[in-house]
């Protein structure tokens, strides 16, 4: 901590938006004995490889691996698929599962490097180490995942704040100007922080992320084991515009909840008191495996330096979602990567990634 006893907000830190330039993307390579991809580990590795290849073309990629055996396996896998080592660094940080969005640190930048203050600081970049319990204790063990932020902070050599509450990166979405969107079904779930009220959780978000306005939606997608992560529902594409997942089939179980989210969003205002620009974003339709409904959503895209990686599901709406998103990122190319195997693990590309913002 830069100043003991003071929160990040009091010291001038806030979470930048995902489109802020990155110094790197962090990933955690899946383990063969993990619980995320039962019986399908071999099928998802090519998807992970393509994600690494796509990101490494425009920024540094740090990949957490557990030991020498895993290091060598990952190295051989990338070489076999023709992925050059340029921009890729394997880090000795063991994990239980690959979902770095949720077990990785949340990085903050000081306002002096974001243009809000003139005074400089010796620590322009810091990290948050939220407590982590695998989405309400659903998938033990999670002891390795819980300490991943500490390992990453040592590699990046930045101060680390520990708020002391359970939080996942996929549960929060910020515009970088003071507004955060989240869901009641996740953050108010008693399997996370049962002793905290809504007002207390808001205070933590304000103190540790530097936000001023918190907007609450109700719930998430069918089949989502995270209890309703926002990164499957609504994403900022600029400080005043969001894309919101909308199911167009009235017989689909997602239709009603997503309409409720849409209606709420249209009444919401950002930190300046201005209404959000809300863009309807299609869903890929029903995606199932062995009779299980999977939480497939185009909102689970990841914004990198030169590209936006969007999940594809072999759906007629794949190209349509790409066409909607592309105009919001004129300096980036929206790339569709097949997520039909990856979604069996109940997550996609945003769930796998964690951005480390660049210091200007």
Coordinates of C-alpha atoms in Angstrom, one line a residue:
X1 CA 0.0 0.0 0.0
X2 CA 1.3 3.4 -0.9
X3 CA -0.1 5.2 2.2
X4 CA -1.2 2.8 5.0
X5 CA -4.7 3.5 6.2
X6 CA -5.9 5.3 3.1
X7 CA -8.0 3.8 0.4
X8 CA -7.0 3.9 -3.2
X9 CA -9.7 6.5 -3.9
X10 CA -8.3 8.8 -1.2
X11 CA -4.9 8.4 -2.8
X12 CA -6.1 9.3 -6.2
X13 CA -6.5 5.9 -7.9
X14 CA -9.2 4.6 -10.1
X15 CA -9.9 1.7 -12.4
X16 CA -9.4 2.7 -16.1
X17 CA -11.7 1.4 -18.8
X18 CA -10.7 -1.7 -20.7
X19 CA -10.0 0.3 -23.8
X20 CA -7.2 2.2 -22.1
X21 CA -3.9 1.1 -23.6
X22 CA -2.5 -2.1 -22.1
X23 CA 1.0 -2.9 -21.0
X24 CA 0.0 -6.6 -21.1
X25 CA -2.8 -9.2 -20.9
X26 CA -2.6 -11.8 -18.2
X27 CA -3.9 -15.4 -18.7
X28 CA -3.9 -18.5 -16.6
X29 CA -3.3 -21.7 -18.6
X30 CA -5.9 -24.4 -17.8
X31 CA -4.7 -27.5 -15.9
X32 CA -5.4 -31.0 -17.2
X33 CA -6.8 -32.0 -13.8
X34 CA -9.0 -28.8 -13.4
X35 CA -12.7 -28.9 -13.1
X36 CA -13.5 -26.3 -15.8
X37 CA -13.5 -28.5 -18.9
X38 CA -14.5 -32.0 -17.9
X39 CA -13.7 -34.4 -20.7
X40 CA -12.9 -31.6 -23.1
X41 CA -9.4 -30.3 -22.2
X42 CA -8.0 -31.3 -25.5
X43 CA -10.7 -29.5 -27.4
X44 CA -10.2 -26.2 -25.7
X45 CA -6.4 -25.9 -26.0
X46 CA -6.6 -24.9 -29.7
X47 CA -9.0 -22.1 -28.7
X48 CA -6.6 -20.9 -26.0
X49 CA -3.7 -21.0 -28.5
X50 CA -5.7 -18.8 -31.0
X51 CA -6.4 -16.3 -28.2
X52 CA -2.7 -16.1 -27.3
X53 CA -1.8 -15.8 -31.0
X54 CA -4.3 -13.0 -31.6
X55 CA -3.3 -11.0 -28.5
X56 CA 0.4 -11.4 -28.9
X57 CA 0.2 -9.7 -32.3
X58 CA -0.6 -6.5 -30.6
X59 CA 0.6 -6.6 -26.9
X60 CA 2.6 -8.6 -24.4
X61 CA 0.9 -11.7 -23.1
X62 CA 1.8 -13.1 -19.6
X63 CA 0.7 -16.7 -19.1
X64 CA 0.5 -18.2 -15.6
X65 CA 1.8 -21.8 -15.4
X66 CA 2.1 -24.0 -12.3
X67 CA 5.5 -25.8 -12.5
X68 CA 8.3 -26.9 -14.8
X69 CA 6.2 -29.7 -16.3
X70 CA 3.4 -27.3 -17.2
X71 CA 5.9 -24.7 -18.4
X72 CA 7.4 -27.2 -20.9
X73 CA 4.0 -28.4 -22.0
X74 CA 2.7 -24.9 -22.7
X75 CA 5.9 -24.0 -24.5
X76 CA 5.7 -27.1 -26.7
X77 CA 2.0 -26.5 -27.4
X78 CA 2.6 -22.9 -28.6
X79 CA 5.5 -24.0 -30.7
X80 CA 3.5 -26.8 -32.2
X81 CA 0.8 -24.4 -33.3
X82 CA 3.3 -22.0 -34.7
X83 CA 2.9 -19.2 -32.1
X84 CA 6.1 -17.2 -31.9
X85 CA 7.6 -16.4 -28.5
X86 CA 7.7 -12.7 -29.3
X87 CA 5.5 -10.9 -26.8
X88 CA 4.8 -14.0 -24.7
X89 CA 6.1 -14.6 -21.2
X90 CA 5.4 -17.7 -19.1
X91 CA 5.1 -16.8 -15.4
X92 CA 5.7 -19.1 -12.5
X93 CA 2.3 -18.5 -10.8
X94 CA 0.2 -21.7 -10.2
X95 CA -3.6 -21.6 -10.4
X96 CA -6.5 -23.9 -9.9
X97 CA -8.5 -22.9 -12.9
X98 CA -8.0 -20.6 -15.9
X99 CA -10.4 -17.8 -15.2
X100 CA -7.9 -14.9 -14.8
X101 CA -10.6 -12.2 -15.0
X102 CA -12.0 -13.4 -11.7
X103 CA -8.9 -14.6 -9.8
X104 CA -6.5 -12.0 -11.2
X105 CA -5.8 -8.6 -9.7
X106 CA -7.7 -5.4 -10.6
X107 CA -5.3 -2.8 -11.7
X108 CA -5.7 0.9 -10.9
X109 CA -4.0 4.0 -12.3
X110 CA -3.3 7.2 -10.5
X111 CA -5.3 10.2 -11.6
X112 CA -2.0 12.1 -12.4
X113 CA -1.4 9.8 -15.3
X114 CA -5.0 9.9 -16.4
X115 CA -5.0 13.6 -16.8
X116 CA -7.0 14.5 -13.8
X117 CA -4.2 15.8 -11.6
X118 CA -0.9 17.5 -12.1
X119 CA 0.9 16.1 -9.1
X120 CA 2.9 13.0 -10.0
X121 CA 3.3 9.9 -7.9
X122 CA 6.0 7.3 -7.5
X123 CA 3.4 4.5 -7.9
X124 CA 1.3 5.4 -11.0
X125 CA 0.1 1.7 -11.1
X126 CA -1.3 -0.3 -8.2
X127 CA -3.3 -3.6 -7.9
X128 CA -6.2 -4.9 -5.9
X129 CA -6.2 -8.3 -4.3
X130 CA -9.8 -9.1 -3.7
X131 CA -10.7 -12.3 -1.8
X132 CA -11.7 -15.1 -4.1
X133 CA -14.0 -18.1 -3.3
X134 CA -14.7 -19.6 -6.7
X135 CA -18.1 -18.0 -7.2
X136 CA -19.5 -18.7 -3.8
X137 CA -17.5 -21.8 -3.0
X138 CA -18.8 -23.8 -5.9
X139 CA -15.5 -25.3 -7.1
X140 CA -13.0 -26.1 -4.4
X141 CA -10.1 -26.1 -4.1
X142 CA -9.4 -22.4 -4.9
X143 CA -6.5 -21.7 -2.6
X144 CA -4.0 -21.1 -5.5
X145 CA -6.4 -18.8 -7.4
X146 CA -7.0 -16.8 -4.3
X147 CA -3.3 -15.7 -4.1
X148 CA -2.7 -15.1 -7.8
X149 CA -2.9 -11.3 -7.4
X150 CA 0.0 -11.4 -5.0
X151 CA 2.2 -13.3 -7.5
X152 CA 1.3 -11.0 -10.3
X153 CA 1.9 -7.9 -8.2
X154 CA 5.4 -9.2 -7.5
X155 CA 6.1 -9.7 -11.2
X156 CA 4.8 -6.3 -12.1
X157 CA 6.4 -4.7 -9.0
X158 CA 3.5 -2.7 -7.9
X159 CA 1.9 -2.0 -4.5
X160 CA -1.0 -4.2 -3.6
X161 CA -4.2 -3.2 -1.8
X162 CA -6.3 -5.9 -0.1
X163 CA -9.9 -4.8 0.4
X164 CA -10.8 -7.9 2.4
X165 CA -14.1 -8.8 0.6
X166 CA -14.9 -11.3 -2.1
X167 CA -15.1 -9.9 -5.6
X168 CA -14.6 -11.1 -9.1
X169 CA -13.5 -9.1 -12.1
X170 CA -16.3 -10.3 -14.3
X171 CA -18.8 -8.9 -11.8
X172 CA -17.9 -5.3 -12.4
X173 CA -17.9 -3.1 -15.5
X174 CA -16.6 0.5 -15.5
X175 CA -16.5 3.4 -18.0
X176 CA -13.3 4.9 -16.5
X177 CA -15.1 8.2 -15.7
X178 CA -16.8 7.2 -12.5
X179 CA -19.6 4.8 -13.4
X180 CA -19.8 1.1 -12.6
X181 CA -22.4 -1.4 -13.6
X182 CA -23.0 -4.7 -11.7
X183 CA -25.8 -7.1 -10.7
X184 CA -27.7 -7.7 -7.5
X185 CA -27.8 -11.4 -8.1
X186 CA -24.0 -11.7 -7.8
X187 CA -22.8 -9.0 -5.5
X188 CA -25.7 -9.3 -3.1
X189 CA -25.6 -13.1 -3.1
X190 CA -25.0 -14.4 0.5
X191 CA -22.4 -16.8 -0.9
X192 CA -20.0 -13.9 -1.4
X193 CA -20.1 -11.4 1.5
X194 CA -23.1 -12.3 3.7
X195 CA -22.2 -9.8 6.4
X196 CA -22.3 -6.8 4.1
X197 CA -25.3 -4.7 3.0
X198 CA -25.8 -3.2 -0.4
X199 CA -24.7 0.2 0.9
X200 CA -21.5 -1.3 2.4
X201 CA -20.7 -3.0 -0.8
X202 CA -21.2 0.2 -2.7
X203 CA -18.8 1.9 -0.3
X204 CA -16.1 -0.7 -1.0
X205 CA -16.5 -0.2 -4.8
X206 CA -16.3 3.5 -4.4
X207 CA -13.3 3.4 -2.1
X208 CA -11.3 0.8 -4.0
X209 CA -12.2 1.4 -7.6
X210 CA -12.6 5.2 -7.5
X211 CA -16.1 5.2 -8.9
X212 CA -18.9 7.6 -7.9
X213 CA -22.0 6.1 -9.6
X214 CA -23.1 2.5 -9.2
X215 CA -25.8 1.1 -11.4
X216 CA -27.5 -2.1 -10.5
X217 CA -29.1 -4.7 -12.7
X218 CA -31.0 -7.6 -11.3
X219 CA -29.8 -11.0 -12.7
X220 CA -27.8 -12.9 -15.3
X221 CA -28.1 -15.6 -18.0
X222 CA -29.5 -19.0 -17.7
X223 CA -26.7 -21.5 -17.1
X224 CA -24.4 -18.9 -15.6
X225 CA -22.7 -20.4 -12.5
X226 CA -21.3 -17.0 -11.5
X227 CA -24.7 -15.9 -10.3
X228 CA -24.9 -13.2 -12.9
X229 CA -21.6 -11.7 -14.0
X230 CA -22.1 -8.3 -15.8
X231 CA -19.6 -9.2 -18.5
X232 CA -22.2 -11.5 -20.0
X233 CA -24.9 -8.9 -19.9
X234 CA -23.7 -5.3 -20.5
X235 CA -20.4 -3.8 -21.6
X236 CA -19.3 -0.2 -21.9
X237 CA -17.9 0.6 -25.4
X238 CA -17.2 4.2 -24.6
X239 CA -17.8 6.4 -21.5
X240 CA -21.5 7.0 -22.3
X241 CA -22.5 4.0 -24.4
X242 CA -23.2 0.3 -23.5
X243 CA -24.1 -2.7 -25.5
X244 CA -26.8 -4.8 -23.8
X245 CA -27.5 -8.4 -24.5
X246 CA -31.1 -8.9 -25.8
X247 CA -32.8 -12.2 -26.5
X248 CA -35.2 -11.8 -29.4
X249 CA -37.0 -15.1 -28.9
X250 CA -39.9 -14.5 -26.4
X251 CA -40.0 -18.3 -25.6
X252 CA -36.4 -18.3 -24.5
X253 CA -35.8 -18.3 -20.7
X254 CA -33.4 -15.3 -21.1
X255 CA -36.0 -13.1 -22.8
X256 CA -37.7 -11.7 -19.7
X257 CA -34.5 -11.1 -17.5
X258 CA -32.7 -9.4 -20.4
X259 CA -35.7 -7.2 -21.2
X260 CA -35.8 -6.2 -17.5
X261 CA -32.1 -5.3 -17.8
X262 CA -32.8 -3.3 -20.9
X263 CA -35.6 -1.4 -19.3
X264 CA -33.5 -0.5 -16.3
X265 CA -30.6 0.6 -18.4
X266 CA -32.7 3.0 -20.4
X267 CA -33.6 4.8 -17.2
X268 CA -30.1 5.0 -15.8
X269 CA -27.7 7.9 -15.9
X270 CA -23.9 8.1 -15.7
X271 CA -21.7 10.0 -13.3
X272 CA -22.6 13.3 -15.1
X273 CA -26.3 12.7 -14.8
X274 CA -26.7 12.0 -18.5
X275 CA -28.7 9.0 -19.8
X276 CA -26.7 6.1 -21.1
X277 CA -26.8 5.4 -24.8
X278 CA -28.0 1.8 -24.9
X279 CA -27.4 -0.4 -27.9
X280 CA -29.2 -3.7 -28.2
X281 CA -26.8 -6.5 -28.7
X282 CA -28.1 -9.9 -30.0
X283 CA -27.7 -13.3 -28.3
X284 CA -26.4 -16.3 -30.1
X285 CA -29.5 -18.4 -29.3
X286 CA -29.6 -21.6 -27.2
X287 CA -26.2 -23.3 -26.9
X288 CA -26.3 -26.6 -25.0
X289 CA -23.9 -29.5 -24.4
X290 CA -25.2 -32.9 -23.0
X291 CA -28.5 -31.2 -22.3
X292 CA -26.9 -28.4 -20.2
X293 CA -27.7 -24.8 -21.1
X294 CA -24.5 -22.8 -21.4
X295 CA -24.2 -19.0 -20.8
X296 CA -23.1 -18.1 -24.3
X297 CA -23.1 -14.3 -24.9
X298 CA -21.3 -12.0 -27.3
X299 CA -20.9 -9.5 -24.5
X300 CA -18.0 -11.6 -23.2
X301 CA -15.6 -9.9 -25.6
X302 CA -12.1 -8.6 -24.7
X303 CA -10.8 -5.2 -25.7
X304 CA -7.0 -5.4 -26.4
X305 CA -4.7 -2.8 -27.9
X306 CA -5.2 -3.6 -31.6
X307 CA -8.2 -6.0 -31.5
X308 CA -11.4 -6.8 -29.8
X309 CA -11.7 -10.6 -29.4
X310 CA -15.4 -11.6 -29.6
X311 CA -16.7 -15.1 -29.0
X312 CA -18.4 -16.9 -32.0
X313 CA -20.8 -19.8 -31.6
X314 CA -21.5 -20.9 -35.2
X315 CA -24.7 -18.8 -35.0
X316 CA -26.3 -16.6 -37.7
X317 CA -25.9 -13.8 -35.2
X318 CA -22.1 -14.1 -35.0
X319 CA -21.6 -11.7 -38.0
X320 CA -24.4 -9.4 -36.9
X321 CA -22.9 -8.9 -33.4
X322 CA -19.5 -8.2 -35.0
X323 CA -21.1 -5.6 -37.3
X324 CA -22.8 -3.9 -34.4
X325 CA -19.6 -3.7 -32.3
X326 CA -17.0 -2.7 -34.9
X327 CA -18.0 1.0 -35.4
X328 CA -17.4 1.6 -31.7
X329 CA -13.7 0.6 -32.0
X330 CA -12.4 2.3 -35.2
X331 CA -8.8 1.8 -34.1
X332 CA -9.2 -1.9 -33.4
X333 CA -10.4 -4.9 -35.5
X334 CA -13.2 -6.9 -34.0
X335 CA -12.1 -10.5 -34.4
X336 CA -14.4 -13.5 -34.1
X337 CA -12.9 -16.6 -32.4
X338 CA -14.7 -19.8 -32.1
X339 CA -16.0 -20.3 -28.5
X340 CA -18.1 -23.4 -28.9
X341 CA -15.7 -25.6 -27.0
X342 CA -14.6 -22.9 -24.5
X343 CA -18.2 -22.1 -23.4
X344 CA -18.4 -25.7 -22.0
X345 CA -16.4 -24.3 -19.2
X346 CA -19.2 -21.7 -18.6
X347 CA -17.0 -18.8 -19.7
X348 CA -15.4 -17.2 -22.7
X349 CA -12.6 -14.7 -23.7
X350 CA -13.3 -11.9 -21.3
X351 CA -13.4 -14.5 -18.4
X352 CA -10.0 -15.8 -19.4
X353 CA -8.2 -12.4 -19.6
X354 CA -7.1 -9.6 -17.3
X355 CA -5.7 -6.4 -18.6
X356 CA -2.7 -4.6 -17.1
X357 CA -3.1 -1.0 -18.1
X358 CA -0.1 0.9 -19.5
X359 CA 1.3 3.8 -17.6
X360 CA 1.4 6.8 -20.0

